[in-house]
CSV table of C-alpha atoms and ligand atoms in Angstrom, one decimal:
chain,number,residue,atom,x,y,z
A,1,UNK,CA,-132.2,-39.6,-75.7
A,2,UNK,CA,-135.2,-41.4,-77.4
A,3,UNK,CA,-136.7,-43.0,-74.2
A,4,UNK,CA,-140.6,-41.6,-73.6
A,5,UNK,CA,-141.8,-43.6,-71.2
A,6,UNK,CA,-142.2,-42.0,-68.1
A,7,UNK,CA,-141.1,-44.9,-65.7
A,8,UNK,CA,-138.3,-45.8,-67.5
A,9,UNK,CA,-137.1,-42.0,-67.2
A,10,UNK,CA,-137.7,-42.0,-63.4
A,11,UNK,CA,-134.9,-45.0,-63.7
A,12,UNK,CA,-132.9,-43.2,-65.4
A,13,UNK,CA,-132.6,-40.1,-63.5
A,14,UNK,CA,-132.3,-41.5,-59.9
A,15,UNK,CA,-129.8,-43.8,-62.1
A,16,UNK,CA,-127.6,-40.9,-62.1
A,17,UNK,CA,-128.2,-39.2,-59.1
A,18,UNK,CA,-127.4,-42.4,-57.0
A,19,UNK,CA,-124.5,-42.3,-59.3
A,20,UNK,CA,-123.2,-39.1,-58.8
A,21,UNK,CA,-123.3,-39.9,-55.2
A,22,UNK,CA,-120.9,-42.8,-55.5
A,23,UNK,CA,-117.3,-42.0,-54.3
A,24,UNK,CA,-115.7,-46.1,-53.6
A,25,UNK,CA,-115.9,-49.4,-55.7
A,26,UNK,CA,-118.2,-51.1,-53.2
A,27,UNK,CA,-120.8,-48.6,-53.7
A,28,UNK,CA,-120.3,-48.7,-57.1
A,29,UNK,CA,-120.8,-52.7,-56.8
A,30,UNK,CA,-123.8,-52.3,-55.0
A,31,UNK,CA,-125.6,-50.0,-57.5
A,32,UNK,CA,-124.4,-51.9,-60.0
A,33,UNK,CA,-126.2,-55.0,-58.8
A,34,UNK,CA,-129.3,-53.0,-57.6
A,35,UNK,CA,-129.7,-51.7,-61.6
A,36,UNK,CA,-128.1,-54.6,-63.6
A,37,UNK,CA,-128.4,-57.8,-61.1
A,38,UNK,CA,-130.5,-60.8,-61.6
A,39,UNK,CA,-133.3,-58.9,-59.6
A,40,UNK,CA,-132.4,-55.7,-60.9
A,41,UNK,CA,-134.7,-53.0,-61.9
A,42,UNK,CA,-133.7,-53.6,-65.4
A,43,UNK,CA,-134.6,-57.2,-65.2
A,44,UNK,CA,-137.9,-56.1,-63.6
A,45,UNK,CA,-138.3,-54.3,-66.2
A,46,UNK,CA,-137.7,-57.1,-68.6
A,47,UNK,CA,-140.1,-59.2,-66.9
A,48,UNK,CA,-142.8,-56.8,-67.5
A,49,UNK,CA,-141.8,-56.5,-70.9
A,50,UNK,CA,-142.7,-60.4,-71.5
A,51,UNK,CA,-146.4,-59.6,-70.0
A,52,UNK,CA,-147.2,-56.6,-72.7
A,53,UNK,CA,-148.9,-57.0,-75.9
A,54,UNK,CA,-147.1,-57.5,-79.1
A,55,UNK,CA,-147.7,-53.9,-79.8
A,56,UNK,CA,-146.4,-52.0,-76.8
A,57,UNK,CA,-143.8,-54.6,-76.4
A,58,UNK,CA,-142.2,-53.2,-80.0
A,59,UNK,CA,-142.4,-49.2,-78.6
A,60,UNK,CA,-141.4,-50.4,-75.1
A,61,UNK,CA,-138.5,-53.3,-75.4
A,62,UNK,CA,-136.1,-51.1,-77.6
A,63,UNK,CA,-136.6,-48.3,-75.3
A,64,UNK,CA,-135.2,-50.8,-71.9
A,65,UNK,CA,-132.8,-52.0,-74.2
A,66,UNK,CA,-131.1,-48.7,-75.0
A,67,UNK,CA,-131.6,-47.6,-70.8
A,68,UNK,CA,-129.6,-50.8,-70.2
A,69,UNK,CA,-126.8,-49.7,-72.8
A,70,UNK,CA,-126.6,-46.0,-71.3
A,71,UNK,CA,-127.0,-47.5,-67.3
A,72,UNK,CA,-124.0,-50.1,-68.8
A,73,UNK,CA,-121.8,-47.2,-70.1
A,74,UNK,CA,-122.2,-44.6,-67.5
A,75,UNK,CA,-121.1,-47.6,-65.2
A,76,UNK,CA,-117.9,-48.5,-66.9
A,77,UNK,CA,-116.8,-44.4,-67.0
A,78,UNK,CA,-117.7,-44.2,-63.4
A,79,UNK,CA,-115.7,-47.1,-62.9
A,80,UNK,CA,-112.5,-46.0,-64.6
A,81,UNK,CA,-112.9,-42.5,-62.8
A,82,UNK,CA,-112.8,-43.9,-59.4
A,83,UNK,CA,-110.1,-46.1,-60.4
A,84,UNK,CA,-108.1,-42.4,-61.5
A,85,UNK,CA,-109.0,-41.6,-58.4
A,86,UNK,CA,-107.3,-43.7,-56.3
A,87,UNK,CA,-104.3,-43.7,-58.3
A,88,UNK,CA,-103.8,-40.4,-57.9
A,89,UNK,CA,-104.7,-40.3,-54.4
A,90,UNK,CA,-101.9,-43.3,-53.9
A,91,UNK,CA,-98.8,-41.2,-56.0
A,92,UNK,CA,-99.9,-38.0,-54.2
A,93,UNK,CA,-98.3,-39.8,-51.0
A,94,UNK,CA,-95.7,-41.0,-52.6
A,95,UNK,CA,-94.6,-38.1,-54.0
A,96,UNK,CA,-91.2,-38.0,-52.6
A,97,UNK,CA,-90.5,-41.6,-54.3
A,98,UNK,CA,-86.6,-41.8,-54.3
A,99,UNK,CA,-86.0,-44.2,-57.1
A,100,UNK,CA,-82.0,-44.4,-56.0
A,101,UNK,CA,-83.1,-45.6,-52.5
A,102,UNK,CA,-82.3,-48.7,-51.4
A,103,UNK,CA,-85.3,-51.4,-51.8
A,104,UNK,CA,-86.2,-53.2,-49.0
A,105,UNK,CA,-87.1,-56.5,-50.5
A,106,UNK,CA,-83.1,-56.2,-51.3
A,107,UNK,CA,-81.7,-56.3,-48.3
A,108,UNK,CA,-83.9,-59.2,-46.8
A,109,UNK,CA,-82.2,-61.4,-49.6
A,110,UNK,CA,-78.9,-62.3,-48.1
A,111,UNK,CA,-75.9,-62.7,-50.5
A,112,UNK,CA,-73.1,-64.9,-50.2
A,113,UNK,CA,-69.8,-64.4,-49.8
A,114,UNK,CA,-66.3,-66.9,-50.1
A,115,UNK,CA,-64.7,-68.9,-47.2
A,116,UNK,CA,-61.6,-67.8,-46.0
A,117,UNK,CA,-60.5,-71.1,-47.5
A,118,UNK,CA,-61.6,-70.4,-50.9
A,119,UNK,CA,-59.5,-67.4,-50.9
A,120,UNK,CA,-56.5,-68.5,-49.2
A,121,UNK,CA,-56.2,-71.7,-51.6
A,122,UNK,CA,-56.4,-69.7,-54.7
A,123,UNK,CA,-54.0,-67.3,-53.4
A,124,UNK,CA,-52.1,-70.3,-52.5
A,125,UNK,CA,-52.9,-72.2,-55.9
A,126,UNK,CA,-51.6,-69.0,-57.6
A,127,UNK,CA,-48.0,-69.1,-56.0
A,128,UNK,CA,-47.5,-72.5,-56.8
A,129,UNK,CA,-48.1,-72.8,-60.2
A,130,UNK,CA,-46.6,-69.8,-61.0
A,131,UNK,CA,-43.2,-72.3,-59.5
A,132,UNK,CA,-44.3,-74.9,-62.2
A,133,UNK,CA,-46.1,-76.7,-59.3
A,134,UNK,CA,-48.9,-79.0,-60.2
A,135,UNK,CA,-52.4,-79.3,-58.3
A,136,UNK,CA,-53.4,-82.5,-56.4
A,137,UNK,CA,-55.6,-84.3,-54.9
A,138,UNK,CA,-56.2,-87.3,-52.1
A,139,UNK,CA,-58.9,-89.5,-51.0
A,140,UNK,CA,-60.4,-87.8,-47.1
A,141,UNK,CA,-61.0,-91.6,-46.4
A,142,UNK,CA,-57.7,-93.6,-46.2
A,143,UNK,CA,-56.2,-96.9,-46.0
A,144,UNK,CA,-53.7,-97.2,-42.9
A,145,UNK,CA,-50.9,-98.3,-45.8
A,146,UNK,CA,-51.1,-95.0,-47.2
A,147,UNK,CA,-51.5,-92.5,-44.2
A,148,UNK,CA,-48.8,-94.5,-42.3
A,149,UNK,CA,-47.2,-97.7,-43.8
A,150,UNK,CA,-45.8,-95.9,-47.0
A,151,UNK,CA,-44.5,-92.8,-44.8
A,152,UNK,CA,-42.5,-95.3,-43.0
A,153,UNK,CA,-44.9,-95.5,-40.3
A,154,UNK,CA,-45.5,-99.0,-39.3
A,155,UNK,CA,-48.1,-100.1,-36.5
A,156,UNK,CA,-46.4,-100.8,-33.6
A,157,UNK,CA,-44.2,-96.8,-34.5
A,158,UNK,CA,-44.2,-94.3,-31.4
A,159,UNK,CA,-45.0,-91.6,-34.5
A,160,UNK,CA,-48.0,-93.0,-34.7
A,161,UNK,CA,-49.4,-91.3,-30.9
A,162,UNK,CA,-48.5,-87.8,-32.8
A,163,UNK,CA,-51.5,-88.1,-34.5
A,164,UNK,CA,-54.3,-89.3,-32.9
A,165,UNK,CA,-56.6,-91.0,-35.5
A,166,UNK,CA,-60.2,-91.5,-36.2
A,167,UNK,CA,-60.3,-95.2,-37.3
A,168,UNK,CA,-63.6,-96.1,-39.1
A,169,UNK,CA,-65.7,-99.0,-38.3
A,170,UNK,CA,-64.3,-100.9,-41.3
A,171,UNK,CA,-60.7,-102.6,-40.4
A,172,UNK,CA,-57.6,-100.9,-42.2
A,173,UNK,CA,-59.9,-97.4,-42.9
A,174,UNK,CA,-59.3,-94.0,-41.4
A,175,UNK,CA,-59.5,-90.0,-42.0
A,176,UNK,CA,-56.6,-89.2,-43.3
A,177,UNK,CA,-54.5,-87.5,-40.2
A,178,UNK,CA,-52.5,-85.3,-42.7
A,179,UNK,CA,-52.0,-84.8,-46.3
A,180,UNK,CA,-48.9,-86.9,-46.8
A,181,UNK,CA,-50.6,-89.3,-47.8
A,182,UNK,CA,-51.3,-87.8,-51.0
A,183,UNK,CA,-47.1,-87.5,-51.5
A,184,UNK,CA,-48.0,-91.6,-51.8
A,185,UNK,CA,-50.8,-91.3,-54.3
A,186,UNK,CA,-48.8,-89.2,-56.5
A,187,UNK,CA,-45.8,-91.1,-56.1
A,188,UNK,CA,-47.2,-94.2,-57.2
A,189,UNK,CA,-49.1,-92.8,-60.2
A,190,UNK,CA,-46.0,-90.5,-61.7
A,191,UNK,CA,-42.9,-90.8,-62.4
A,192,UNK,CA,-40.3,-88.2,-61.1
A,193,UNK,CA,-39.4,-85.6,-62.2
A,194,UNK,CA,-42.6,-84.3,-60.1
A,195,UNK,CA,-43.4,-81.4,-58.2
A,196,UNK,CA,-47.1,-81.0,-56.5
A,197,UNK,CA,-49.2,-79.0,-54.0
A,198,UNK,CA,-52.1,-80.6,-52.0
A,199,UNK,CA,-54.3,-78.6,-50.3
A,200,UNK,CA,-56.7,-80.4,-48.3
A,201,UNK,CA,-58.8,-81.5,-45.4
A,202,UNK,CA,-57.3,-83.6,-42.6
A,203,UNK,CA,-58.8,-85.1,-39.3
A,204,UNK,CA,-57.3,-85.8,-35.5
A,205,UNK,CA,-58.9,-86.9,-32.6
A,206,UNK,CA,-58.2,-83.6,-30.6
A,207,UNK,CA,-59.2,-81.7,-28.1
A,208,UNK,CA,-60.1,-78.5,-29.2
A,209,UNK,CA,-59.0,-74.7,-28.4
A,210,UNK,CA,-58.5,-71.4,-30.2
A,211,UNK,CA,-55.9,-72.7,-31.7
A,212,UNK,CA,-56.9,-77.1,-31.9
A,213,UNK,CA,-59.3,-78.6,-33.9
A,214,UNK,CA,-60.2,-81.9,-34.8
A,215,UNK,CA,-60.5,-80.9,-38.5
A,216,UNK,CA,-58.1,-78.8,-40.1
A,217,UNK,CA,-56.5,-78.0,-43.6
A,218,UNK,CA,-52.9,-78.8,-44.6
A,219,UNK,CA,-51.2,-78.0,-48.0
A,220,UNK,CA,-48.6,-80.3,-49.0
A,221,UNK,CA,-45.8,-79.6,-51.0
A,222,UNK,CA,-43.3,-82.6,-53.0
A,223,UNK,CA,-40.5,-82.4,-55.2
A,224,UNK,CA,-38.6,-85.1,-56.8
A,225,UNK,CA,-36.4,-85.0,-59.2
A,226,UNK,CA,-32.3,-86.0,-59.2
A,227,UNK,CA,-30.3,-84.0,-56.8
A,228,UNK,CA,-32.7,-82.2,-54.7
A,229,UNK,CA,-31.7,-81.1,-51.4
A,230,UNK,CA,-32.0,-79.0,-48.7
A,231,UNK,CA,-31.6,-76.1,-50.5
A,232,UNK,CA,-34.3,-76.4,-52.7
A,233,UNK,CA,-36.8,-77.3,-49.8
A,234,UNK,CA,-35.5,-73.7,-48.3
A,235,UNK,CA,-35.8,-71.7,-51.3
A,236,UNK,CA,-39.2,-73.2,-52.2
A,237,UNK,CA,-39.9,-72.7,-48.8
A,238,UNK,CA,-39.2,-68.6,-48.8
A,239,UNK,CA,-40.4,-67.9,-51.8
A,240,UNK,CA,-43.6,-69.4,-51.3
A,241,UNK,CA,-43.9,-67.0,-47.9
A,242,UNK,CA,-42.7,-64.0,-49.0
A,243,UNK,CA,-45.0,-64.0,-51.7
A,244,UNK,CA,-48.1,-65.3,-49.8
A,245,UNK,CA,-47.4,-62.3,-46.9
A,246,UNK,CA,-45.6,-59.9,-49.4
A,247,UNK,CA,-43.0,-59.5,-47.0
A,248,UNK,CA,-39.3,-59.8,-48.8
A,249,UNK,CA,-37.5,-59.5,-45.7
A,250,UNK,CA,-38.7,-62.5,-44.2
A,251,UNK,CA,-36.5,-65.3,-42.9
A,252,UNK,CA,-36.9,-68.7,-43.1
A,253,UNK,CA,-35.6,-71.0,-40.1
A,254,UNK,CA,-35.3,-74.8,-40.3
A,255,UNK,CA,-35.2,-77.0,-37.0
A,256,UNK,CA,-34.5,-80.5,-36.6
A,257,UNK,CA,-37.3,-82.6,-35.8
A,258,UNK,CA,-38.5,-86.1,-36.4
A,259,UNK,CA,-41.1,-87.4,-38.9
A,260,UNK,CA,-40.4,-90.8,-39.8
A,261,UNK,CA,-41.3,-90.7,-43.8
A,262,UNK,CA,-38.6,-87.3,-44.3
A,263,UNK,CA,-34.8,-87.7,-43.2
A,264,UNK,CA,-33.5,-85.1,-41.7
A,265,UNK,CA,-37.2,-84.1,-40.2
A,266,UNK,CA,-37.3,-80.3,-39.8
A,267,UNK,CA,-39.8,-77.9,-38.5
A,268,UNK,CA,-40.7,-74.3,-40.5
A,269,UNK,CA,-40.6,-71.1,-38.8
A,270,UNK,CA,-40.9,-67.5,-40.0
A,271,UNK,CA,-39.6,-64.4,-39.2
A,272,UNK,CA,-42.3,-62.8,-36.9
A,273,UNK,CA,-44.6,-61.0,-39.8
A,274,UNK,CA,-45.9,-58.4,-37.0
A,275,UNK,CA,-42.1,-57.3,-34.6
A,276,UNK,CA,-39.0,-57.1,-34.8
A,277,UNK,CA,-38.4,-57.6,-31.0
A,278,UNK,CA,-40.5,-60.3,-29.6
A,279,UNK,CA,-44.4,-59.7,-29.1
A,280,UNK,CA,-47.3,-61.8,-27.9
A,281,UNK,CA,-48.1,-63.7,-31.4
A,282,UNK,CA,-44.6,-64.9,-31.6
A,283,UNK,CA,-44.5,-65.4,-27.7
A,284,UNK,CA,-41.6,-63.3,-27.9
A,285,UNK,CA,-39.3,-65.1,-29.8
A,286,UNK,CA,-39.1,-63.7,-33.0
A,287,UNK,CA,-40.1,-66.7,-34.8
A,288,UNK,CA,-43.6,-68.3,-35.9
A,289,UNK,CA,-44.2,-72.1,-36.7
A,290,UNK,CA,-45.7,-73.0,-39.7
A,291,UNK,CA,-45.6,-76.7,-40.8
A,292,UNK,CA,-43.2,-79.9,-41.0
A,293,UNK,CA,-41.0,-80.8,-43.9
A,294,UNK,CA,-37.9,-82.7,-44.7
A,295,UNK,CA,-36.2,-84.8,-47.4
A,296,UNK,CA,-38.2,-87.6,-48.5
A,297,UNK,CA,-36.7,-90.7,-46.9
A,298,UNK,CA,-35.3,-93.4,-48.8
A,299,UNK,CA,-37.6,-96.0,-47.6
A,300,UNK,CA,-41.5,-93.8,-48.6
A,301,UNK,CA,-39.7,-93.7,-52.3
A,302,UNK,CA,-38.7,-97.4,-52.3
A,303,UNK,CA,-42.5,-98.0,-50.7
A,304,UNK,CA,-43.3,-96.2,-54.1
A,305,UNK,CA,-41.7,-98.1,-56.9
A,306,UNK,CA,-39.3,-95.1,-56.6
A,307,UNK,CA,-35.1,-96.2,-57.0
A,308,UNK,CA,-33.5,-93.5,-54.0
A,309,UNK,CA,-30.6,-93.9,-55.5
A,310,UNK,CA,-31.3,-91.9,-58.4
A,311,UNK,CA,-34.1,-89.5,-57.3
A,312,UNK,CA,-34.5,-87.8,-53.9
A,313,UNK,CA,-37.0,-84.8,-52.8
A,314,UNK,CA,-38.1,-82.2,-50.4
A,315,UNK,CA,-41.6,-82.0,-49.0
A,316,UNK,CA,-43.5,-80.0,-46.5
A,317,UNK,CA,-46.8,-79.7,-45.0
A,318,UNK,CA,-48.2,-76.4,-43.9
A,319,UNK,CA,-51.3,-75.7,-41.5
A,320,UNK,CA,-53.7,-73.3,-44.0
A,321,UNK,CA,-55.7,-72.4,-40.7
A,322,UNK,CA,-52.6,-71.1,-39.7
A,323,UNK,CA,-51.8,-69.3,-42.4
A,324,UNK,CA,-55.6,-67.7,-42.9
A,325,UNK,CA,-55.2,-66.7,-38.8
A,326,UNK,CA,-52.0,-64.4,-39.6
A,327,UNK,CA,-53.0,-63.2,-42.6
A,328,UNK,CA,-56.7,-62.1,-42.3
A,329,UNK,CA,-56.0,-61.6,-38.0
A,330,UNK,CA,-58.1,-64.3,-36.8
A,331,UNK,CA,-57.9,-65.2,-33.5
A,332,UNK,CA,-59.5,-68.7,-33.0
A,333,UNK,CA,-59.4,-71.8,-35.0
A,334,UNK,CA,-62.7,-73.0,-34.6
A,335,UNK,CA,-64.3,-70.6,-35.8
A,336,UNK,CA,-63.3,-71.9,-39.7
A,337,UNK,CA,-66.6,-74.3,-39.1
A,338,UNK,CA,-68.3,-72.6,-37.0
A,339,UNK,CA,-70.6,-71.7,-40.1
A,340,UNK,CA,-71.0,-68.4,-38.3
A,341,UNK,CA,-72.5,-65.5,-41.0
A,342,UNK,CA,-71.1,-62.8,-39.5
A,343,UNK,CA,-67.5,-64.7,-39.4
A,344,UNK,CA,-68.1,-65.3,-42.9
A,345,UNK,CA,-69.3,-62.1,-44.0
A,346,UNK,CA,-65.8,-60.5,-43.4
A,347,UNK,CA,-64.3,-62.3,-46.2
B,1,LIG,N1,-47.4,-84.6,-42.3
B,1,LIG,C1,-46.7,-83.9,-41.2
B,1,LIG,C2,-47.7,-83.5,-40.1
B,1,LIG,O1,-48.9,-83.4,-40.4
B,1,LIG,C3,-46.0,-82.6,-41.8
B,1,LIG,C4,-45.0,-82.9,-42.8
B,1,LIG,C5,-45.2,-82.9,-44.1
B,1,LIG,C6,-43.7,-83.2,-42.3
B,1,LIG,C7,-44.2,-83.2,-45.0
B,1,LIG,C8,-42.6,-83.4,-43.2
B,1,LIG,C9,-42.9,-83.4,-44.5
B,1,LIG,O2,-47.4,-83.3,-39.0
């Protein structure tokens, strides 16, 4: 060290002893500021410098100039030993770090997971095009020709109260009250031979309960082609369940019943998928209902540029609520839009 003047090493040494005594970054700051600040002793110094003459200000001015470099340096070290410091004081507690531990900022991000819809459509999608079965679709907002003219329904037809109807402000418009009205949209656009499944949203002006809703999901099934019959709509029928609830002993049963756009009108029931005997599900009887279907009536395919007296078909129309209710042992229908997360989170 070259510096001789006695004032400038009194800087210097309680420099470093105020130093020494430093142990955080504020003090550091603060010595810092009282040394190398605008009103610093080094700028005090400088200030005298300017006053000197020429001669003492050549011995002198190097001399401040190399106390500023040293004050500068043993600053920057005393800075980057707190700052080991405090690293090592922070891993020290975290010593028993367990890298395969779950992170927290994980868990608050909350993941996704499919609708029980999503799942039960592709399973769904899966059966019937594995049967050659083609996917299609229909408008939610329908004309009153194609949810219930075309299906034989006229306006002044009893069949009509089965399906209690949200009519939209606009004459003639409607949510569609069930899916057969896509059997008209495909019927119109293709020629037979055709085979489709629909799934899809439909709308009734219900009441609701566990096991009502005023929005629900059908899937719609149609075949046409020459000579179908009832034995087709059967087999299509059982095949599709069986494979759906992996079940190959279960029965199929057929019951008359009326829908005016099928002829004969029959209602679908399974085997009970949970007894043998009778239990509460199946209200003791053995047998669970699942959907309408029927032949297509002559008049729908003449309402569709089709001649009945070449082509006939089979269609059906399943409730997917239903279906999602036995298979995944839900036990209320409303709880589909309930937009619950912990409903959802199950599937
Ligand atoms: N569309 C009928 C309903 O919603 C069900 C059905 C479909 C019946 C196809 C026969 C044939 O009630």
């Amino acid at each position: 060290m070259k510096i001789i003047d006695q004032s400038l090493l009194h800087i210097l040494t309680s420099w470093q002893q105020e130093l020494e005594s430093v142990t955080t970054q504020q003090a550091l700051e603060a010595l810092r500021i009282a040394y190398l600040g605008r009103s610093g002793r080094i700028n005090e110094l400088m200030a005298q410098l300017k006053t000197l003459p020429l001669e003492e200000k050549r011995a002198f001015g190097p001399q401040v100039q190399e106390l500023q470099q040293i004050i500068t340096q043993s600053l920057s070290l005393k800075q980057n030993e707190l700052t080991r410091q405090i690293l090592e004081k922070e891993l020290s507690t975290k010593k028993h770090f367990d890298v395969t531990a779950y992170n927290p900022s994980s868990l608050e991000k909350p993941s996704g997971s499919l609708h029980p819809y999503t799942h039960l459509i592709e399973r769904i999608e899966d059966i019937f095009t594995s049967m050659g079965f083609s996917y299609a679709q229909g408008p939610e907002v329908e004309t009153e020709w194609y949810n219930f003219e075309a299906l034989n329904i006229p306006a002044d037809h009893p069949a009509r109260d089965m399906q209690d109807t949200f009519w939209l402000t606009t004459p003639g418009l409607l949510l569609r009250t069930h899916t057969s009205s896509v059997q008209i949209h495909t019927m119109k656009n293709q020629q037979p031979p055709l085979s489709i499944f629909t799934p899809g949203r439909v709308f009734r002006h219900e009441a609701t309960d566990a096991t009502h809703d005023f929005m629900f999901m059908q899937c719609e099934g149609l075949l046409i082609d020459k000579n179908i019959s009832l034995t087709h709509l059967c087999s299509l029928l059982k095949v599709f369940m069986r494979t759906l609830f992996e079940k190959n002993d279960l029965s199929i049963r057929l019951r008359p019943s009326y829908f005016p756009f099928v002829e004969p009108g029959l209602e679908v029931d399974i085997s009970c998928i949970f007894c043998k005997t009778g239990c509460a599900l199946c209200k003791k009887t053995q047998w669970i209902e699942m959907g309408g279907s029927g032949l297509v009536h002559p008049a729908t395919l003449k309402a569709c540029g089709i001649d009945p007296t070449i082509y006939s078909g089979c269609a059906w129309g399943i409730g997917i609520e239903r279906l999602a209710m036995l298979l995944y042992g839900i036990n209320d229908i409303r709880l589909f839009h309930s937009g619950k997360i912990e409903f959802l989170k199950q599937f």
